[in-house]
PDB file of C-alpha atoms in Angstrom:
ATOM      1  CA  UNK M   1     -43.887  10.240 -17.729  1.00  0.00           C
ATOM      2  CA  UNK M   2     -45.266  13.759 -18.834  1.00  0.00           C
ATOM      3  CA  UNK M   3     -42.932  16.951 -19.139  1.00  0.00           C
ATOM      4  CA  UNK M   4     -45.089  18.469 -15.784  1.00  0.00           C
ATOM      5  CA  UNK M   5     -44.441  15.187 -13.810  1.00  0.00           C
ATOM      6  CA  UNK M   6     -40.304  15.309 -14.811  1.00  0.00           C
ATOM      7  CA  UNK M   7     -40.409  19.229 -13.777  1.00  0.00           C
ATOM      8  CA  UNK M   8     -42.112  17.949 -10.404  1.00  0.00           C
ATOM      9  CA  UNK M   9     -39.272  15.166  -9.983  1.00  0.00           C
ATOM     10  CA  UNK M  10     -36.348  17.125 -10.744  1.00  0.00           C
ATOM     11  CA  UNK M  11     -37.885  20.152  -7.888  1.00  0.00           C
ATOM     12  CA  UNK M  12     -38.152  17.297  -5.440  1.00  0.00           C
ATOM     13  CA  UNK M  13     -35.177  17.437  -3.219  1.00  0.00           C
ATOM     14  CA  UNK M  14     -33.020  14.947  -2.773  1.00  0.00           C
ATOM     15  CA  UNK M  15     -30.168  14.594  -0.028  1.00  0.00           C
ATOM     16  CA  UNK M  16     -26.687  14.186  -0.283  1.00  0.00           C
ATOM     17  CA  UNK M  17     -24.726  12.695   2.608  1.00  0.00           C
ATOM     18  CA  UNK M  18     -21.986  14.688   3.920  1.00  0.00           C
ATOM     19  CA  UNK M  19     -20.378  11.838   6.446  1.00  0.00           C
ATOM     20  CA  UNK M  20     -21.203  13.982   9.287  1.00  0.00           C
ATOM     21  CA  UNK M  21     -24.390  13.468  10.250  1.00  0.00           C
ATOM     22  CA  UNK M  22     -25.438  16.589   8.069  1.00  0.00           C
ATOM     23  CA  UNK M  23     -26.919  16.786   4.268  1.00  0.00           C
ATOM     24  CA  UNK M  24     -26.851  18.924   1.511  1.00  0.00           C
ATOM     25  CA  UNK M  25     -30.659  19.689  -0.097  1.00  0.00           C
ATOM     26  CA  UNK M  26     -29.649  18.702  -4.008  1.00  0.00           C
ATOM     27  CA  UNK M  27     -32.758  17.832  -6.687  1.00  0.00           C
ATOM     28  CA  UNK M  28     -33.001  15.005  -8.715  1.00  0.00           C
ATOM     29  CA  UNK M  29     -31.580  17.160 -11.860  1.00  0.00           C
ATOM     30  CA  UNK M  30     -28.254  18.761  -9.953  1.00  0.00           C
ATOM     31  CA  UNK M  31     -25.743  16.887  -8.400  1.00  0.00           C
ATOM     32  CA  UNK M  32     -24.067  18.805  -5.631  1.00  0.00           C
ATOM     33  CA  UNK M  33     -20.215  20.020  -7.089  1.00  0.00           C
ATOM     34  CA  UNK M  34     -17.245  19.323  -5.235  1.00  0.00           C
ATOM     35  CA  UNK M  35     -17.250  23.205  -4.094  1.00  0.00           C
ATOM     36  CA  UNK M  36     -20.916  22.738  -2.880  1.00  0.00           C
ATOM     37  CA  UNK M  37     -20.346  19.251  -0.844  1.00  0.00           C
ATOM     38  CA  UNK M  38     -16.870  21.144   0.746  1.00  0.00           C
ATOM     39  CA  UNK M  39     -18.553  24.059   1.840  1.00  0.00           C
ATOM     40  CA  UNK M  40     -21.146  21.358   3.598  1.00  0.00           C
ATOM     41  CA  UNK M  41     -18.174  19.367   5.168  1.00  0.00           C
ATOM     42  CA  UNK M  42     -16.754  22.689   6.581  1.00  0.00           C
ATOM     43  CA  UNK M  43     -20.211  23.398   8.135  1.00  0.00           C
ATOM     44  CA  UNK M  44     -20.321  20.024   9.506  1.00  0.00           C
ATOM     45  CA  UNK M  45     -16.837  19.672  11.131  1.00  0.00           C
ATOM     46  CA  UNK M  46     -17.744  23.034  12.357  1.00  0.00           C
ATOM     47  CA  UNK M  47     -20.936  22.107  14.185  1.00  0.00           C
ATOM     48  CA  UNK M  48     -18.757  18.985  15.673  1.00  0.00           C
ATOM     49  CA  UNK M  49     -16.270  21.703  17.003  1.00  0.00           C
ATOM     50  CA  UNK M  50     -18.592  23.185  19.171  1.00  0.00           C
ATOM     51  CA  UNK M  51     -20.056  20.425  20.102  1.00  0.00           C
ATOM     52  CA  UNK M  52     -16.892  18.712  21.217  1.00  0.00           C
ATOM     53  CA  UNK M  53     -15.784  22.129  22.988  1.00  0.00           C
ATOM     54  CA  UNK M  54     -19.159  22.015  24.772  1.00  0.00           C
ATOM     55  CA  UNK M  55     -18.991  18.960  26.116  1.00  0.00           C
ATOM     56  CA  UNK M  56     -15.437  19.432  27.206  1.00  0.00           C
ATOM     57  CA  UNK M  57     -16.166  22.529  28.698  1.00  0.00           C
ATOM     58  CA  UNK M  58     -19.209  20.438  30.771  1.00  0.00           C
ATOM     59  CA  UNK M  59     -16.757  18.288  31.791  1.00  0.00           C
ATOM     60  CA  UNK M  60     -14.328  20.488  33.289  1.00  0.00           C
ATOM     61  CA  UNK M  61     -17.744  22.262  34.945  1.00  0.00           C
ATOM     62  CA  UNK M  62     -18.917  19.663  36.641  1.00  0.00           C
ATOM     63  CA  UNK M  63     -16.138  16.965  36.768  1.00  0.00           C
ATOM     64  CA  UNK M  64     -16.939  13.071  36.841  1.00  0.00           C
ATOM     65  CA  UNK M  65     -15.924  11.169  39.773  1.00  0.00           C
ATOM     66  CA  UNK M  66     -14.004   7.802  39.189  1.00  0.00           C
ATOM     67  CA  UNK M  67     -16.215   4.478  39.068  1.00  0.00           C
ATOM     68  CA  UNK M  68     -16.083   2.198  41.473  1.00  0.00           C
ATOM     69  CA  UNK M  69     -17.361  -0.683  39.930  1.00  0.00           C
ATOM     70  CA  UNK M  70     -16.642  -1.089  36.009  1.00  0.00           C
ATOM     71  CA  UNK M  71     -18.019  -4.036  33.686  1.00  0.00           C
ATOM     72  CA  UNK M  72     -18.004  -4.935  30.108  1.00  0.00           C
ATOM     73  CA  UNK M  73     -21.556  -3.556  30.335  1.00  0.00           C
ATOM     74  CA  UNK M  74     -20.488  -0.538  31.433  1.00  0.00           C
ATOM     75  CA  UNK M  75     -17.313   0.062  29.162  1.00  0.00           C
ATOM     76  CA  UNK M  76     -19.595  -0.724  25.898  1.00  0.00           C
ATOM     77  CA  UNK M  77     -21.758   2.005  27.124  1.00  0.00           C
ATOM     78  CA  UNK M  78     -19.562   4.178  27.870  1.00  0.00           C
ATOM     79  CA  UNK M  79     -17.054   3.876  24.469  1.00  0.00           C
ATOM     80  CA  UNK M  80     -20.857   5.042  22.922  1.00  0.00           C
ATOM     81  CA  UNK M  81     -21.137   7.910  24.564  1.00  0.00           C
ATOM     82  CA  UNK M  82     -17.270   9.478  23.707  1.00  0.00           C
ATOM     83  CA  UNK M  83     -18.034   8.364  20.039  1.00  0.00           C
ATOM     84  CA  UNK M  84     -21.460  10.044  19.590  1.00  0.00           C
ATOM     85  CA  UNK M  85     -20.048  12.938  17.934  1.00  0.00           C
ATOM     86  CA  UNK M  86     -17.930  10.685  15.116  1.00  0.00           C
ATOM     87  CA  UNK M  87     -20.275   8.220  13.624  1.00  0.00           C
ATOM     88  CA  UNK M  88     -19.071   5.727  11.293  1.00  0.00           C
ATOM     89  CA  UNK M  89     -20.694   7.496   8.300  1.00  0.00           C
ATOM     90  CA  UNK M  90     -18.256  10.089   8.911  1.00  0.00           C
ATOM     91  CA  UNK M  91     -15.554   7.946   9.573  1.00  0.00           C
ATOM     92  CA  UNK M  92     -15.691   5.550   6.360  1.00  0.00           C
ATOM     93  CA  UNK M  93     -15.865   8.739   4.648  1.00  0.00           C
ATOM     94  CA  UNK M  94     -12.588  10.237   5.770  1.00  0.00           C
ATOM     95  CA  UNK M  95     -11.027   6.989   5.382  1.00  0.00           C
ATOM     96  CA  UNK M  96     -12.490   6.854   1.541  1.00  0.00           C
ATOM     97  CA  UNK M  97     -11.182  10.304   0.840  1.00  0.00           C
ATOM     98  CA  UNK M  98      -7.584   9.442   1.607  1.00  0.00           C
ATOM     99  CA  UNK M  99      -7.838   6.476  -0.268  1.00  0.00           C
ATOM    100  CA  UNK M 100      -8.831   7.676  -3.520  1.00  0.00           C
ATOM    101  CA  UNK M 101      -7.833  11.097  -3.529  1.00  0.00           C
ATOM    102  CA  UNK M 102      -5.001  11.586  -0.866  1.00  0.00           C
ATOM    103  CA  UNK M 103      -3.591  15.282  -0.294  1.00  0.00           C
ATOM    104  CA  UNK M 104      -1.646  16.364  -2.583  1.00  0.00           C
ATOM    105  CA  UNK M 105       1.804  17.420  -1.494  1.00  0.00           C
ATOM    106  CA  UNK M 106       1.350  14.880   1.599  1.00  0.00           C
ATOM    107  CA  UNK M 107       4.863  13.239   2.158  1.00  0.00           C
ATOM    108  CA  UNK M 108       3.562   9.996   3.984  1.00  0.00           C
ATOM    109  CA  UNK M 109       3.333   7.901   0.776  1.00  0.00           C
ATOM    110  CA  UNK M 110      -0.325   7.287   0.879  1.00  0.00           C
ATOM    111  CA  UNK M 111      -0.822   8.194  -2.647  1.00  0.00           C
ATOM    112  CA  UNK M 112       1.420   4.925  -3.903  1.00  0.00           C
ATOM    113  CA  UNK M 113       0.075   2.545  -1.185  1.00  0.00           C
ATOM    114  CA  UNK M 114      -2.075  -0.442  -1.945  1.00  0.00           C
ATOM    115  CA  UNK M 115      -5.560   0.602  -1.233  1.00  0.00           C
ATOM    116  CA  UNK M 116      -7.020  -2.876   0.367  1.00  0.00           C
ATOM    117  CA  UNK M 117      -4.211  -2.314   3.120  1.00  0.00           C
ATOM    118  CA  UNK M 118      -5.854   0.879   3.979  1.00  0.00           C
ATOM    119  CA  UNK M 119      -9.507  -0.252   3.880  1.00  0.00           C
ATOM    120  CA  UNK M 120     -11.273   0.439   7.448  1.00  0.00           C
ATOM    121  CA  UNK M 121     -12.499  -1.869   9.701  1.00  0.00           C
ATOM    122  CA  UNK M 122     -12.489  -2.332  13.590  1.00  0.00           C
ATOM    123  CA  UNK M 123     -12.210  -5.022  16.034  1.00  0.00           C
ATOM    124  CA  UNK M 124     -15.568  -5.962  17.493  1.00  0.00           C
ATOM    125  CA  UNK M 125     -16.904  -5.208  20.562  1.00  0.00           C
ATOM    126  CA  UNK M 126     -17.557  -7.928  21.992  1.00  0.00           C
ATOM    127  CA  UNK M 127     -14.064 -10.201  20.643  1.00  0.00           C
ATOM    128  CA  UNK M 128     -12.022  -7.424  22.547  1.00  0.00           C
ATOM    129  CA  UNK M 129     -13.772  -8.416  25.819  1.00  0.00           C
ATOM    130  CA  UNK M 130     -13.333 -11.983  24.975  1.00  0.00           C
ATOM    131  CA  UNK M 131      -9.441 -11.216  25.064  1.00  0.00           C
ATOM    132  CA  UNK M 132      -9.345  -9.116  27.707  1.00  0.00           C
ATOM    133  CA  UNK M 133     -11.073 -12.177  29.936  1.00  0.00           C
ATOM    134  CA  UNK M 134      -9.436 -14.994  29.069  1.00  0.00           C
ATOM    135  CA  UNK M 135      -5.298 -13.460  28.765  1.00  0.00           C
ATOM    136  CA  UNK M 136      -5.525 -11.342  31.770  1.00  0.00           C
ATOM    137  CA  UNK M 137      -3.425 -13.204  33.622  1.00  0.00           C
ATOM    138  CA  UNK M 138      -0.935 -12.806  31.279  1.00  0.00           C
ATOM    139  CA  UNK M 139      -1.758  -9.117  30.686  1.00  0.00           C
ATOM    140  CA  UNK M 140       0.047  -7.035  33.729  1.00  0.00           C
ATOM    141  CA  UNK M 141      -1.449  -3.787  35.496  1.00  0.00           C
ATOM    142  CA  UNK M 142       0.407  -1.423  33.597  1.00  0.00           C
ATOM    143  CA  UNK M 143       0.928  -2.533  30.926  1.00  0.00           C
ATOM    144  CA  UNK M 144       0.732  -1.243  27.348  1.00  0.00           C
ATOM    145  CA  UNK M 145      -1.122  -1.967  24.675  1.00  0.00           C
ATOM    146  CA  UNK M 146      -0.879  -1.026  21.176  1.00  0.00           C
ATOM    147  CA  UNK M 147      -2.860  -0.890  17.852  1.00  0.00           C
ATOM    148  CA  UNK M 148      -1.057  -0.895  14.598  1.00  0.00           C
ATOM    149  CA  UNK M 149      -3.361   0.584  12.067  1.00  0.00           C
ATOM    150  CA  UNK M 150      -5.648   2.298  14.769  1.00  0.00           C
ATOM    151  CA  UNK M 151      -8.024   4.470  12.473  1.00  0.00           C
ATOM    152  CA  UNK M 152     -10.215   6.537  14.843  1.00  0.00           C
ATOM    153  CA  UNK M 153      -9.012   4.834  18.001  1.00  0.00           C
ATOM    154  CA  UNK M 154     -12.175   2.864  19.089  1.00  0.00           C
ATOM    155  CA  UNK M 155      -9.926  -0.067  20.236  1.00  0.00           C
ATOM    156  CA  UNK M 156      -7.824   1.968  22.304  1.00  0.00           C
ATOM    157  CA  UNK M 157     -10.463   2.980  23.978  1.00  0.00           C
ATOM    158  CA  UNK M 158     -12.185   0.506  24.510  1.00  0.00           C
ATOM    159  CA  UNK M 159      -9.184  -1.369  25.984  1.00  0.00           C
ATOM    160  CA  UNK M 160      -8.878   1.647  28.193  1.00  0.00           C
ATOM    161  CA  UNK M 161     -12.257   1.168  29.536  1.00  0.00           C
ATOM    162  CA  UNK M 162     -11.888  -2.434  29.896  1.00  0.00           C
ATOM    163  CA  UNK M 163      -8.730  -2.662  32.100  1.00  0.00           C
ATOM    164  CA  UNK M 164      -8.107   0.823  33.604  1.00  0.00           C
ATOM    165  CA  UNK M 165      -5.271  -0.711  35.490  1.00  0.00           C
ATOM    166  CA  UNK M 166      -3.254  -0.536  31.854  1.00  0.00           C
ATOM    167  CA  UNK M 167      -0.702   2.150  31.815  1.00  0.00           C
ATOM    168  CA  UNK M 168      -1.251   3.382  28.285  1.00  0.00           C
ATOM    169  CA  UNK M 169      -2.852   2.910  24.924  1.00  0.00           C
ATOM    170  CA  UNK M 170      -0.445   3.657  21.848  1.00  0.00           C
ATOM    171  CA  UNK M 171      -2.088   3.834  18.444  1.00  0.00           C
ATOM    172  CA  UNK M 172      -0.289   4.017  15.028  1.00  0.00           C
ATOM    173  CA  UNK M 173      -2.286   5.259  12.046  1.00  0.00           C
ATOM    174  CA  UNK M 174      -0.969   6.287   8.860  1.00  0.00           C
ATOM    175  CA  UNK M 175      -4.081   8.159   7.197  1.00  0.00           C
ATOM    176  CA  UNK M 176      -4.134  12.018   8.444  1.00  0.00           C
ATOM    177  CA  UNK M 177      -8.151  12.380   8.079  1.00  0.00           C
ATOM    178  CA  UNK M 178      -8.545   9.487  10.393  1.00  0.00           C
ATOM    179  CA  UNK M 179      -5.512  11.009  12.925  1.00  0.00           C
ATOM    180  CA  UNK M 180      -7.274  13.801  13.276  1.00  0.00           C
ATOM    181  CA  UNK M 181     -10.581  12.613  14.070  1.00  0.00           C
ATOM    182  CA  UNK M 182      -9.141  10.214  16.538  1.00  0.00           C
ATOM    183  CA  UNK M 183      -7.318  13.236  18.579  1.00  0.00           C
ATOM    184  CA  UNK M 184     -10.530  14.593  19.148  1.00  0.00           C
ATOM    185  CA  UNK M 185     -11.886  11.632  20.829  1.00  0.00           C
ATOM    186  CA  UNK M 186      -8.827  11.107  22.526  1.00  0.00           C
ATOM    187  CA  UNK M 187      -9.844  15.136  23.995  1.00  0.00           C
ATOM    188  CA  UNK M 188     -13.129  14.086  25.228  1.00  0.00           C
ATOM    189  CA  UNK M 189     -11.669  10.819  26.319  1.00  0.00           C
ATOM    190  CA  UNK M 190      -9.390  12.912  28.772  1.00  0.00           C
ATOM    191  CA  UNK M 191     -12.281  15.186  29.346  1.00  0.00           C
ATOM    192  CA  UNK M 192     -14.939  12.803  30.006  1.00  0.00           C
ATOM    193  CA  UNK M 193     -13.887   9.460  30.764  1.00  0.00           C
ATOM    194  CA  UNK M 194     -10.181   9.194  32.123  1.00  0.00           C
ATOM    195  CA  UNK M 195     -11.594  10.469  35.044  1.00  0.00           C
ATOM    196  CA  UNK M 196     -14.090   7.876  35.488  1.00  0.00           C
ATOM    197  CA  UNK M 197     -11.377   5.073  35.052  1.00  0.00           C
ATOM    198  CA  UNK M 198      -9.554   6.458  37.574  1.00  0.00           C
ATOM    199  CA  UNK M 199      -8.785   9.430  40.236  1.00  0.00           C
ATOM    200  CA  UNK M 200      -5.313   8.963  39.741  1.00  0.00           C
ATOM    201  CA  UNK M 201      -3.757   7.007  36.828  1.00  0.00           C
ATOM    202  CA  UNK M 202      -5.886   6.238  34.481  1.00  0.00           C
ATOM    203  CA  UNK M 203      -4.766   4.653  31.050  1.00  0.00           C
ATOM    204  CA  UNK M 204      -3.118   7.057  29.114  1.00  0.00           C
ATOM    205  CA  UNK M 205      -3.891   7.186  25.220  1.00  0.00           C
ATOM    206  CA  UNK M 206      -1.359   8.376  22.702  1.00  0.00           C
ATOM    207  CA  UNK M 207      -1.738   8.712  18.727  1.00  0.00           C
ATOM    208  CA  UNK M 208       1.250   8.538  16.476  1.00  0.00           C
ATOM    209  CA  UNK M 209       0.868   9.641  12.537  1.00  0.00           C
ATOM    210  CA  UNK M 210       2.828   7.044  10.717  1.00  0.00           C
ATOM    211  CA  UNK M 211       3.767   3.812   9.316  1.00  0.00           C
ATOM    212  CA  UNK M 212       3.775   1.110  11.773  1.00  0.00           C
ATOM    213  CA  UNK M 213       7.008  -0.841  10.071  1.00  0.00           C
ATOM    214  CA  UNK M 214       8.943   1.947  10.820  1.00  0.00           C
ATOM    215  CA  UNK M 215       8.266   3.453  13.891  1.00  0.00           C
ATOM    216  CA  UNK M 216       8.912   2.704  17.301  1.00  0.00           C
ATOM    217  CA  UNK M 217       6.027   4.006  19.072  1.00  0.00           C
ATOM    218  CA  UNK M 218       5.048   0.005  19.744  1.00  0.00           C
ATOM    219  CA  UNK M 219       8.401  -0.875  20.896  1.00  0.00           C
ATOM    220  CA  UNK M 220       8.083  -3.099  24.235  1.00  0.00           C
ATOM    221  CA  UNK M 221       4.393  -3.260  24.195  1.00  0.00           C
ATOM    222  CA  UNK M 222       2.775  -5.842  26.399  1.00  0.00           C
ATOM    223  CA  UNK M 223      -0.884  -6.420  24.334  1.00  0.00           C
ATOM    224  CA  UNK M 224      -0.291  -5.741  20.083  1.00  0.00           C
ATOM    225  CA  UNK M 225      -3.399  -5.533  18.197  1.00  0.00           C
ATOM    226  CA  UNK M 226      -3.616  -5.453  13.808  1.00  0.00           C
ATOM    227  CA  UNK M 227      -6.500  -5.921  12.143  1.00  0.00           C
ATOM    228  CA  UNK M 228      -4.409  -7.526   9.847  1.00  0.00           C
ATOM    229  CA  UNK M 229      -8.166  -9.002   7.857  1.00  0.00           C
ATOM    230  CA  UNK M 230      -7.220  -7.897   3.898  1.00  0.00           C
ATOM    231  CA  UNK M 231      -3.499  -7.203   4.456  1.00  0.00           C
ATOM    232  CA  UNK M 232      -1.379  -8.219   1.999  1.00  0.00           C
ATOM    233  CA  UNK M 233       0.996 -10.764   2.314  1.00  0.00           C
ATOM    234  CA  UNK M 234       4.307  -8.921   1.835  1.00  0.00           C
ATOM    235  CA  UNK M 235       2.777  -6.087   4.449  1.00  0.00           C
ATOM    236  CA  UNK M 236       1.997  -8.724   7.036  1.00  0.00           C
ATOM    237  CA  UNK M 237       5.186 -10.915   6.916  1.00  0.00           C
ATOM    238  CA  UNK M 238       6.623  -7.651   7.154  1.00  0.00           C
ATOM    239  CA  UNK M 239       4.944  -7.274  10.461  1.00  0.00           C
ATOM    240  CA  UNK M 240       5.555 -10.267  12.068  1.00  0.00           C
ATOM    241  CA  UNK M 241       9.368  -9.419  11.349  1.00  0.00           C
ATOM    242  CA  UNK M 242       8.985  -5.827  12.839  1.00  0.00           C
ATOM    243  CA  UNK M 243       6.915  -7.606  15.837  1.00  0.00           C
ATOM    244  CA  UNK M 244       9.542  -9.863  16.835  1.00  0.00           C
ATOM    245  CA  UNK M 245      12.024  -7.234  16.601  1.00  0.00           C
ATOM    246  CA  UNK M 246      10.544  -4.885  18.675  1.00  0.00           C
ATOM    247  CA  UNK M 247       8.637  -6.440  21.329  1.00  0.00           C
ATOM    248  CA  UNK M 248       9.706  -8.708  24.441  1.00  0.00           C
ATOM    249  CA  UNK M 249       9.001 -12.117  25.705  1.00  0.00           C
ATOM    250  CA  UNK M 250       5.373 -12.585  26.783  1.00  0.00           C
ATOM    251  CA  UNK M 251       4.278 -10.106  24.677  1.00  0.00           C
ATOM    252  CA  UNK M 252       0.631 -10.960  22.768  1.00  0.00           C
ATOM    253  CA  UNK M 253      -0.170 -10.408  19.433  1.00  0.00           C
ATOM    254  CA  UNK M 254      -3.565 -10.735  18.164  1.00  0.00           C
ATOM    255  CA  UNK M 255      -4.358 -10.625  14.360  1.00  0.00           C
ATOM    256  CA  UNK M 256      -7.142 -11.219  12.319  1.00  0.00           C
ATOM    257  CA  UNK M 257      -7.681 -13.778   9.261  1.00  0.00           C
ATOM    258  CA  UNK M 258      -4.486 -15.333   9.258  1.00  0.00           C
ATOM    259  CA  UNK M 259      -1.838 -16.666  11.908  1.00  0.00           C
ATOM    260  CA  UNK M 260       2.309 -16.132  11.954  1.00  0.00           C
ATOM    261  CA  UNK M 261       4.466 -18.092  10.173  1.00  0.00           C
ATOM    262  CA  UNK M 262       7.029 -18.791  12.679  1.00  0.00           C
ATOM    263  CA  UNK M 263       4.846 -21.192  14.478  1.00  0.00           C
ATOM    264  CA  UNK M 264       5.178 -24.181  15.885  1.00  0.00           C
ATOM    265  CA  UNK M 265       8.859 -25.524  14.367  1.00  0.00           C
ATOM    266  CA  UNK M 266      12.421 -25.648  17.076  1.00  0.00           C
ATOM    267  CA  UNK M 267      13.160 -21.945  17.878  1.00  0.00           C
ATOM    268  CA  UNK M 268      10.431 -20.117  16.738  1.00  0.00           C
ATOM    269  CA  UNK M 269       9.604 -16.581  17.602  1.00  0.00           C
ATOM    270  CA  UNK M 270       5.906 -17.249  17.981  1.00  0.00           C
ATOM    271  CA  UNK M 271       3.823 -19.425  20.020  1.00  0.00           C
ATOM    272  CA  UNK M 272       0.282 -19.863  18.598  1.00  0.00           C
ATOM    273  CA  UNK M 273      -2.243 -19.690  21.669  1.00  0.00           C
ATOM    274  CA  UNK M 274      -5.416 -19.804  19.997  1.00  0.00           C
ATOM    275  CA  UNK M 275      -7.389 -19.464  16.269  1.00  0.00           C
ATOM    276  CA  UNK M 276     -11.017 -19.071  17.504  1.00  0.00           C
ATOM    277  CA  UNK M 277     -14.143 -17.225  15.336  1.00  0.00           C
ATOM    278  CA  UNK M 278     -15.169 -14.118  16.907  1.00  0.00           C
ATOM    279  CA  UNK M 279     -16.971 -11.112  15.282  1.00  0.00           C
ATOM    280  CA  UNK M 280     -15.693  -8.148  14.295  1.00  0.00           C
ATOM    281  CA  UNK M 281     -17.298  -5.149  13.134  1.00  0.00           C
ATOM    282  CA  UNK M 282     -17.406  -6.178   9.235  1.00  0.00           C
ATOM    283  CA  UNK M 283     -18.725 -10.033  10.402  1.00  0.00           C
ATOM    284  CA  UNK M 284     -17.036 -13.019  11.650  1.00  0.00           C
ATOM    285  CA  UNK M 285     -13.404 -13.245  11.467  1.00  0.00           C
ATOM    286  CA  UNK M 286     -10.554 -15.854  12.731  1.00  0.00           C
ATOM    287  CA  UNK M 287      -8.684 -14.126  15.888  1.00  0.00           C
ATOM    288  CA  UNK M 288      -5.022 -15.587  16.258  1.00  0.00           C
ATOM    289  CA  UNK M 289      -3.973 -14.993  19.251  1.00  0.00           C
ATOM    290  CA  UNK M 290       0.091 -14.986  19.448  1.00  0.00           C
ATOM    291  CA  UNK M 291       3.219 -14.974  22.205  1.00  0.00           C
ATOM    292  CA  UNK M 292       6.466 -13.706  22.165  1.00  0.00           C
ATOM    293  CA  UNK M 293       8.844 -16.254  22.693  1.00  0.00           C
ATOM    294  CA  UNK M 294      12.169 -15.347  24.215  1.00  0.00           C
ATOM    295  CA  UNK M 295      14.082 -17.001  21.148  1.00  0.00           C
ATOM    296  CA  UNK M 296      15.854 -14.298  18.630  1.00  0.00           C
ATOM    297  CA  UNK M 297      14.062 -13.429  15.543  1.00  0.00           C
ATOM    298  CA  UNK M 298      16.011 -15.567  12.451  1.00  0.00           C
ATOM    299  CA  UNK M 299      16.165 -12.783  10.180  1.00  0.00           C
ATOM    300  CA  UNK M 300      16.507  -9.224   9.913  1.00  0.00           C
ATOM    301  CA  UNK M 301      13.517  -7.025   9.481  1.00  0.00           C
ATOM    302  CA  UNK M 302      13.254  -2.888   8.995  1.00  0.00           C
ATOM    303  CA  UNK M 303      15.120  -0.463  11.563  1.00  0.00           C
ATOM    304  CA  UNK M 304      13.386   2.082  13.339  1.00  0.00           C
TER     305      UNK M 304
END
């Protein structure tokens, strides 16, 4: 190539994602520096701001009347509307910021923990409807369901939507970036959409910053969700300990690539319901679907 068509290649701009539905005008010949891609993250989560106060305000304006009819259709729809303002560009960002550079000074031990535990993905769709149909029987009006390792909240919601009669959704993520974004769809979800559930008692979300193992947000939870796909091993024995420990007879577990131990032998914690294929949002992934027996867990796990 000749020196004048370089010159024209390296004037030609190029774009530089910032996560946030928003770019940053670079050339071929300057990557944008850390300094330049902040300043266009701050200009981004700014422009969110108002849009999220906006359509908060237009809520409280002119409020939404409850539903009365509600489908799977409808509950799809509607989880794409409260997310419109956090696409997953900007969420797989946050979540790869934490990862490889976490705060400094941050006291929640991200910075030592084993990255593929922390890798984002969400439950599809589609294989949360699936459950939803076939254990409601077992699941009772309200009751609560949890997600350990809840990232921005989209299965929360979307369990919300599809049983209002649930008394509350209880999510436990560790990662602060993804926290925060999920409190601000958890503002338009009480802004927007609670109200559409239900005149009076809609499901209730609630976020919790922290390690799942420890806390006790879950305790007594009727429906426990972990995307449990690349855990390690030690991390998800770990869980199934905590689980029995913390949750009653009944209860359902669902996890994803790989089933409890105690299965299946004379006084286990765990009954296996079902191993089935479903998709998720990453591709196809085994769902085991677990119950709470009411024998006593054989070994002691981590207190609260």
């Amino acid at each position: 190539r000749s020196p004048a068509s370089r010159s024209g290649a390296s004037l030609r701009a190029t774009r530089a994602s910032t996560g946030d539905g928003m770019s940053l005008e670079t050339s071929e010949a300057h990557d944008p520096s850390p300094e330049e891609v902040q300043a266009a993250r701050a200009k981004a989560d700014a422009k969110r701001a108002d849009a999220i106060a906006a359509r908060i305000d237009a809520a409280k304006s002119t409020p939404p009347s409850a539903s009365r009819s509600w489908d799977a259709r409808d509950a799809l729809d509607a989880c794409e509307r409260l997310f419109r303002d956090h696409p997953g560009s900007l969420i797989r960002e946050r979540c790869r910021d934490e990862i490889f550079t976490p705060s400094k000074g941050d006291d929640d031990g991200s910075s030592s923990e084993h990255v593929r535990d922390l890798v984002y993905g969400e439950f599809g769709f589609m294989s949360l409807v699936a459950l939803f149909r076939k254990y409601s029987d077992q699941i009772p009006p309200r009751a609560v369901v949890a997600d350990l390792g809840s990232g921005v909240g989209r299965a929360l919601f979307a369990a919300a939507c599809l049983r209002p009669d649930i008394a509350r959704c209880v999510g436990v993520e560790k990662l602060r970036g993804l926290h925060e974004l999920a409190s601000e769809v958890r503002a338009l979800y009480d802004a927007e959409l609670a109200p559409v559930l239900s005149a009076t008692r809609s499901p209730k979300v609630e976020l919790h910053r922290g390690d799942f193992l420890h806390g006790a947000e879950w305790r007594g939870a009727d429906v426990v969700l972990v995307n449990s796909a690349i855990f390690r091993d030690e991390l998800f024995d770990a869980m199934e300990a905590r689980a029995a420990e913390v949750l009653g007879a009944g209860a359902l577990v669902v996890t994803l690539r790989r089933g409890f131990r105690d299965c299946g032998r004379e006084g286990a914690c765990w009954e296996l319901l079902e191993a089935t294929e479903r998709r998720q949002s990453w591709g196809m992934s085994t769902v085991y679907v677990h119950r709470r027996t009411r024998n006593s867990p054989g070994r002691t796990g981590i207190e609260d």
